[in-house]
XYZ file of C-alpha atoms in Angstrom:
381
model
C -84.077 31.026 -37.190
C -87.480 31.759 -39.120
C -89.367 34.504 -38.214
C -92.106 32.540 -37.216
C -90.298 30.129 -34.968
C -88.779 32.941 -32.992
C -92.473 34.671 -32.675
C -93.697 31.359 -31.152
C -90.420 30.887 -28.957
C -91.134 35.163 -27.748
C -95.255 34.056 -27.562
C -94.347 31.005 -25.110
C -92.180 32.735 -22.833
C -94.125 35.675 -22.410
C -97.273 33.751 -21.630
C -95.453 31.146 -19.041
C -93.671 34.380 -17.315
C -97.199 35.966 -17.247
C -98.716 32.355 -15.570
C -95.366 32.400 -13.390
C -96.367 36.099 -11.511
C -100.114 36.273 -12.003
C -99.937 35.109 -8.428
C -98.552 38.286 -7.487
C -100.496 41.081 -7.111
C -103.744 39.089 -6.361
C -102.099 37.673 -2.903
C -103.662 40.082 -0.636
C -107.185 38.727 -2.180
C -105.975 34.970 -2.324
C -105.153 35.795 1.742
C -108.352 36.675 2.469
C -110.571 34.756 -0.078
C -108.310 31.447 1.485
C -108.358 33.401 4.919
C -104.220 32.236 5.371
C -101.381 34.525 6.442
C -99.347 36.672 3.762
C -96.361 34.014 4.495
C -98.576 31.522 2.998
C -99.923 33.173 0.217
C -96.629 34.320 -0.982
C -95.824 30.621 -2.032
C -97.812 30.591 -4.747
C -94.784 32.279 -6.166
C -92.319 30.701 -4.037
C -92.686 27.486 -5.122
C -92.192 27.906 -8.838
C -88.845 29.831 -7.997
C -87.616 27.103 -6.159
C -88.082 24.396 -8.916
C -86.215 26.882 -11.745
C -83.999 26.926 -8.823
C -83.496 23.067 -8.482
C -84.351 22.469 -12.449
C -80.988 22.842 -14.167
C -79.950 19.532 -11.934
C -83.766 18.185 -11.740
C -84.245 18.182 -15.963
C -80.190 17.269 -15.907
C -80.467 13.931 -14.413
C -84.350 13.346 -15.995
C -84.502 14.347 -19.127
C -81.174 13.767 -20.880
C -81.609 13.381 -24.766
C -85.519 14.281 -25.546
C -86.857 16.009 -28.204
C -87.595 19.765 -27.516
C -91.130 20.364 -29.167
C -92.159 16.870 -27.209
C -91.427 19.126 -24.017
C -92.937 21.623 -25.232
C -96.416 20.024 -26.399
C -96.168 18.202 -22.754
C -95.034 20.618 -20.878
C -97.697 22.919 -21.933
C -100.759 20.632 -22.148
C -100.408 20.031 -17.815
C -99.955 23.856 -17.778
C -103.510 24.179 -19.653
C -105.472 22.265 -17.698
C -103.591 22.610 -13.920
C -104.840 26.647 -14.943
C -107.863 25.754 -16.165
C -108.674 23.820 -12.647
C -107.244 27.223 -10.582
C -110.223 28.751 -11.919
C -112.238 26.307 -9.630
C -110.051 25.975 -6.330
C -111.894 27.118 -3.158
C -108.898 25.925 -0.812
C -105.356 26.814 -0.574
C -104.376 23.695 -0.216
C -105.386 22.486 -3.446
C -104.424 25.778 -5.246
C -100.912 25.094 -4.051
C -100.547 21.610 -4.880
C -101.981 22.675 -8.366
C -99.065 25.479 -8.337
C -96.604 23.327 -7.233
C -97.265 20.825 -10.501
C -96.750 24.157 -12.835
C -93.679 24.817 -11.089
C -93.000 20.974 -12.028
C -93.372 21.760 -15.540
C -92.476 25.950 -16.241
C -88.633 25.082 -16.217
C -88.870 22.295 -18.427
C -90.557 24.925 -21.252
C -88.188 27.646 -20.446
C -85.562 25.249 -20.822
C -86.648 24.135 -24.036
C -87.471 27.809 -25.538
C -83.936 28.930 -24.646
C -82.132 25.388 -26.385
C -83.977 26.312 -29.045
C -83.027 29.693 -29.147
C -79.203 28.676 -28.463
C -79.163 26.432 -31.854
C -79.070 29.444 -33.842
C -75.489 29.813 -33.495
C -75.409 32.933 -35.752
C -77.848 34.897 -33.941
C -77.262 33.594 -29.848
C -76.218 36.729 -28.267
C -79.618 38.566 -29.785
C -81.739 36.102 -29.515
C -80.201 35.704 -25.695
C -81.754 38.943 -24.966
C -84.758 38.622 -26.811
C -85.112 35.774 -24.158
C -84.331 38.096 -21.439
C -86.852 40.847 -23.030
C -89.390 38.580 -23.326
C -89.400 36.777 -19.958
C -89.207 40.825 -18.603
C -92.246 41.279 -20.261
C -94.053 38.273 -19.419
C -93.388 39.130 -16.148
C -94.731 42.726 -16.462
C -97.873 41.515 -18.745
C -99.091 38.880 -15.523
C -98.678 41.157 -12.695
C -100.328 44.267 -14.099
C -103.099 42.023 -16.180
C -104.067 39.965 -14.048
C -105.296 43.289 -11.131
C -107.104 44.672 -13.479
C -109.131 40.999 -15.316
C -109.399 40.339 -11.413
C -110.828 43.813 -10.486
C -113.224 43.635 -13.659
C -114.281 40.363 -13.577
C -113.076 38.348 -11.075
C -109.581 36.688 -9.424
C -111.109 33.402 -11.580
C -111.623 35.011 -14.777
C -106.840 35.632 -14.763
C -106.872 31.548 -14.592
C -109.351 31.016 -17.390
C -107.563 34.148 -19.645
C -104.497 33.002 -19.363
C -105.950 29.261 -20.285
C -106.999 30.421 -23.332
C -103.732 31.960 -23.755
C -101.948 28.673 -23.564
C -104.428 26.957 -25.941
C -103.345 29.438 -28.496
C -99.618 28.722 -27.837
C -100.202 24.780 -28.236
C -101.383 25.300 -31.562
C -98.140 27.441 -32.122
C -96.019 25.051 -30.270
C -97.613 21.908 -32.898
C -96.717 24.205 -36.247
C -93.256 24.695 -34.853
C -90.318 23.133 -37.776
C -88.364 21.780 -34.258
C -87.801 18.507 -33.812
C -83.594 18.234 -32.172
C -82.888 16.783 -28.372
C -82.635 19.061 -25.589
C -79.134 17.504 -24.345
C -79.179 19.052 -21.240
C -76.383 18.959 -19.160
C -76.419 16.340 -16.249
C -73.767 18.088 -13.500
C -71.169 16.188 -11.892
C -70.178 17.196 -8.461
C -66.769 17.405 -9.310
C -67.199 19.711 -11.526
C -69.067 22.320 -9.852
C -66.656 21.988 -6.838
C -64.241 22.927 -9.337
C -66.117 26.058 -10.724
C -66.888 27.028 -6.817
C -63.613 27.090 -6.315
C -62.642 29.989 -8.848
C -63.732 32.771 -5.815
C -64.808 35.004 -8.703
C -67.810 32.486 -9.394
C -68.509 32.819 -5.744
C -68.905 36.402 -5.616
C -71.255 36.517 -8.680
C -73.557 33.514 -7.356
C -73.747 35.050 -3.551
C -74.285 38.527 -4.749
C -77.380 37.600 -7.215
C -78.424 34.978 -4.302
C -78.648 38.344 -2.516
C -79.971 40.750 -5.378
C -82.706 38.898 -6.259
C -83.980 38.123 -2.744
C -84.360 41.429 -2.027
C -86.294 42.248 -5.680
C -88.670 39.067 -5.426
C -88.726 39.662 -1.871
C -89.809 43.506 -1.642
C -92.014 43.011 -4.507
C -93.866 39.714 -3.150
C -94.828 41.850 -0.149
C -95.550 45.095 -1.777
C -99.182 44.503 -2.544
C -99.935 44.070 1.274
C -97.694 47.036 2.134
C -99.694 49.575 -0.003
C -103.260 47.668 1.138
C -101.856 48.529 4.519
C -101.470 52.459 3.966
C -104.329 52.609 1.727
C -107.229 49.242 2.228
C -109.353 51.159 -0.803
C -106.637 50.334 -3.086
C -108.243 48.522 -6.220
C -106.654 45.470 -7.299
C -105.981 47.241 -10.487
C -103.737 49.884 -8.661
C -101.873 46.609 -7.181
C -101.201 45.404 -11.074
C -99.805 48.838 -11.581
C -97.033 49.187 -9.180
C -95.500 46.319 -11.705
C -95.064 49.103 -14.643
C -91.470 49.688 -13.552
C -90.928 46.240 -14.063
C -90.484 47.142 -17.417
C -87.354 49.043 -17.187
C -85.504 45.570 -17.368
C -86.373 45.785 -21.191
C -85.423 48.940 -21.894
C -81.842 48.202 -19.827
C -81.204 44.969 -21.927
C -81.426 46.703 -24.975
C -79.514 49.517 -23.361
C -77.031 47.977 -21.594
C -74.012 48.379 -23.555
C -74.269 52.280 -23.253
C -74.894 52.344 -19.735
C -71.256 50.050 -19.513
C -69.541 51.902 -22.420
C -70.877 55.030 -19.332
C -68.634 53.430 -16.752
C -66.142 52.231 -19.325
C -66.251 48.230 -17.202
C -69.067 46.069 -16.500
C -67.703 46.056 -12.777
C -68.365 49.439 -11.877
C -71.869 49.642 -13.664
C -72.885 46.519 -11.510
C -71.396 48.245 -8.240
C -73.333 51.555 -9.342
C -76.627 49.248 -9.969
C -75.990 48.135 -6.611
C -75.825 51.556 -4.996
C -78.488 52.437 -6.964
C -80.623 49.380 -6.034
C -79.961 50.706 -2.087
C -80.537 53.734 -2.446
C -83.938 53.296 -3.850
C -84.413 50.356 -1.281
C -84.417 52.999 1.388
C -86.869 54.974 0.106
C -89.287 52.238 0.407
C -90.057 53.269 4.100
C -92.074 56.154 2.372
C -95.786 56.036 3.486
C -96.633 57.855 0.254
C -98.361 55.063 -2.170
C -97.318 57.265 -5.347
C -93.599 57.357 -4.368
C -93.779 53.854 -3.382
C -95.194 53.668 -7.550
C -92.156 55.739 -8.818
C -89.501 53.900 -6.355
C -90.396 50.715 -8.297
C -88.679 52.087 -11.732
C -85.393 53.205 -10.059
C -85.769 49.628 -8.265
C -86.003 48.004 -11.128
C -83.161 49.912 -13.249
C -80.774 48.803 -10.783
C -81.877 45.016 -10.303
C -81.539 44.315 -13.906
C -78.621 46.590 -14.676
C -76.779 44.170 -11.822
C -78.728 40.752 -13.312
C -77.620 41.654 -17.026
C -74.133 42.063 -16.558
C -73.667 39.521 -13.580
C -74.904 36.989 -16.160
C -72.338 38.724 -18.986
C -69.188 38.095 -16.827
C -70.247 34.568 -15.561
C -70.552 33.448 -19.053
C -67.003 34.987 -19.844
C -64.991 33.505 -17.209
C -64.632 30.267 -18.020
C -63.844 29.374 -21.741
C -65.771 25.593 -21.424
C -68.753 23.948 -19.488
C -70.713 27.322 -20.060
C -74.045 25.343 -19.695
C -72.828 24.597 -16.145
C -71.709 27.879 -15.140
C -74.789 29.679 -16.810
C -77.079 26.626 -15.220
C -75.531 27.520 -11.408
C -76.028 31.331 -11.939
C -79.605 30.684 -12.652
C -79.956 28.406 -9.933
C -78.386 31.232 -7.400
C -80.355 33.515 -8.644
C -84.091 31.792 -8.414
C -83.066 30.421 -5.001
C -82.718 34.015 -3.774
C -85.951 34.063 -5.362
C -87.848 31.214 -3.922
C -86.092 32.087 -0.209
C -87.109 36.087 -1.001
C -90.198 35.340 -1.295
C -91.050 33.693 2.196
C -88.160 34.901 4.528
C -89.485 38.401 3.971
C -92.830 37.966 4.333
C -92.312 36.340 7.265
C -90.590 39.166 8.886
C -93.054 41.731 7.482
C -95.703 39.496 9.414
C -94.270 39.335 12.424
C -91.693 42.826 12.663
C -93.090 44.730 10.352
C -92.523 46.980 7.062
C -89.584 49.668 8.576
C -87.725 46.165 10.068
C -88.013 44.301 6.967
C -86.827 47.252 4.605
C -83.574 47.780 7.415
C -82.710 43.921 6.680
C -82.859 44.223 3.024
C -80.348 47.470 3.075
C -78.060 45.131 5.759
C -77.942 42.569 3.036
C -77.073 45.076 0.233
C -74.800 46.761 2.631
C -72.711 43.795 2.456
C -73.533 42.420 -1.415
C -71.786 46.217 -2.504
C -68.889 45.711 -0.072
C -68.052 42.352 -1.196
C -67.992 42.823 -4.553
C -66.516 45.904 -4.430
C -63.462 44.423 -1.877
C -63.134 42.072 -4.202
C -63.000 44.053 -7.427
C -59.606 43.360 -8.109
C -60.263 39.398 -9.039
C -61.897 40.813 -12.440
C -59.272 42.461 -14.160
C -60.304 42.280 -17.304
C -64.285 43.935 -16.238
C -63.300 46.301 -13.595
């Protein structure tokens, strides 16, 4: 792969990540400038985690032979101007509906960025986590940009940004020398009764199901925690606690010295867990700068668990790796998508201290089923 193509392939994830949690920090204002509840202002994230949830079946059975840079250009062009018209919403009806179309069309360019990214059979474990580096820091560019553009100028002014952003991308996206079919995978119910059956499958899916609910969950409902300790808190300050977000790079370019640390990927993912917990529980902390710090160790054991969980499900079975990678990503956003409402529904209604005891309850029992089940991956524990 060119040097170019892969800089357009880094620019487009990194600006659909950053269009993806933009949404985040700015819920508390949303809330009130929409005057809804936090559960409903958390779907503006919700809803595009359940349709990466739903896509690798959804594009399957849709889109079966197309060609990737017509995706792309489509994909793209709704993205542009559904963003462009966020700038103007005064209701939350209409800003959802408008979110739900981009969460219509965000798998469908992640999809094609990472088939692209897979032709380059020389180069598809690096440029696997250059994906994962650049989706990390998508994610970290839209939360913390977006509080500070909507401190400075205005919650309207991240929309119309990040607009202009995608206009840029389309001209990169038309230059691209990409013109193969996406062939996506359209899976058969036999055959992912057949890979459910393998319990080692099982315990992967369930434990990211569970990983990631807690991470999009805590995080989609950290903004109105530290509003709640502290109401002066800029919007910029919101962006902010995303910095430890950032870790996740830093641990997929690290991550083979962190295993070669616990000699198998097993017992790093159990210590990730632990770690994950630990740091969990110290999220009952009224003190907004620990609740800052927390957020790094947070982070360093979510993706420590995420970037080996995906290693071992894409080494246990020798074929349909599409399928098997396809289901781990749809586990994983589902704990997403139900992370994101389930929580702050329980925040609402019982509060921060309950809500932080449920997600140690479910980590409680994501460490002790992997770990009483250890012995079902020889070859990684």
């Amino acid at each position: 792969m060119k040097k170019k193509e892969l800089f357009i392939i880094i620019y487009t994830i990194t600006i659909l990540l950053s269009v993806m949690y933009a949404t985040q920090p700015l819920q508390p204002l949303l809330s009130k400038e929409f005057d809804v509840s936090i559960v409903k202002a958390s779907s503006f994230t919700a809803v595009i985690m359940l349709f990466l949830a739903i896509s690798p079946i959804f594009y399957g059975y849709i889109l079966e032979s197309v060609k990737i840079k017509t995706v792309l250009m489509i994909a793209s062009s709704i993205l542009l101007i559904t963003n462009l018209i966020l700038g103007f919403v005064n209701n939350y009806e209409l800003f959802l509906t408008i979110r739900t179309i981009e969460a219509i069309v965000i798998p469908a360019i992640l999809t094609g960025c990472m088939a692209i990214l897979a032709k380059d059979k020389k180069n598809t474990k690096v440029n696997m986590s250059i994906y994962v580096a650049a989706t990390v820091f998508g994610g970290l560019v839209g939360r913390v940009f977006s509080g500070f553009i909507a401190e400075e100028f205005g919650w309207r002014i991240v929309f119309f940004s990040l607009s202009l952003a995608l206009l840029l991308g389309l001209y990169f996206i038309k230059s691209l020398n990409f013109d193969d079919d996406a062939n996506l995978v359209k899976p058969k119910l036999q055959d992912i009764t057949n890979i459910l059956k393998d319990k080692r499958f099982v315990i992967i899916y369930l434990q990211m199901f569970i990983i990631f609910f807690v991470f999009a969950g805590l995080l989609n409902i950290l903004p109105f925690r530290v509003k709640e300790l502290d109401p002066n808190v800029s919007e910029t300050q919101v962006g902010l606690l995303y910095l430890g977000y950032g870790m996740g790079i830093l641990i997929s370019l690290f991550i083979h010295k962190i295993v070669n640390f616990f000699k198998k990927e097993l017992r790093a993912i159990m210590a990730g867990i632990l770690l994950f917990l630990v740091s969990t529980s110290l999220f009952i902390s009224t003190n907004p700068i620990l609740l800052f710090s927390l957020v790094f160790v947070f982070c360093i054991g979510m993706f420590t668990i995420h970037t080996l969980s995906t290693r071992i499900a894409n080494s246990l079975k020798a074929s349909q790796k599409a399928l098997t990678s396809g289901m781990y990503l749809s586990f994983y956003y589902l704990g997403g998508a139900v992370g994101s409402i389930i929580p702050s529904i329980v925040y609402a209604e019982l509060g921060w201290n309950f809500t932080i005891y449920m997600f140690l309850v479910l980590l409680a029992f994501a460490f002790l089923f992997v770990f009483l089940n250890r012995n079902k991956f020889e070859a990684f524990n």
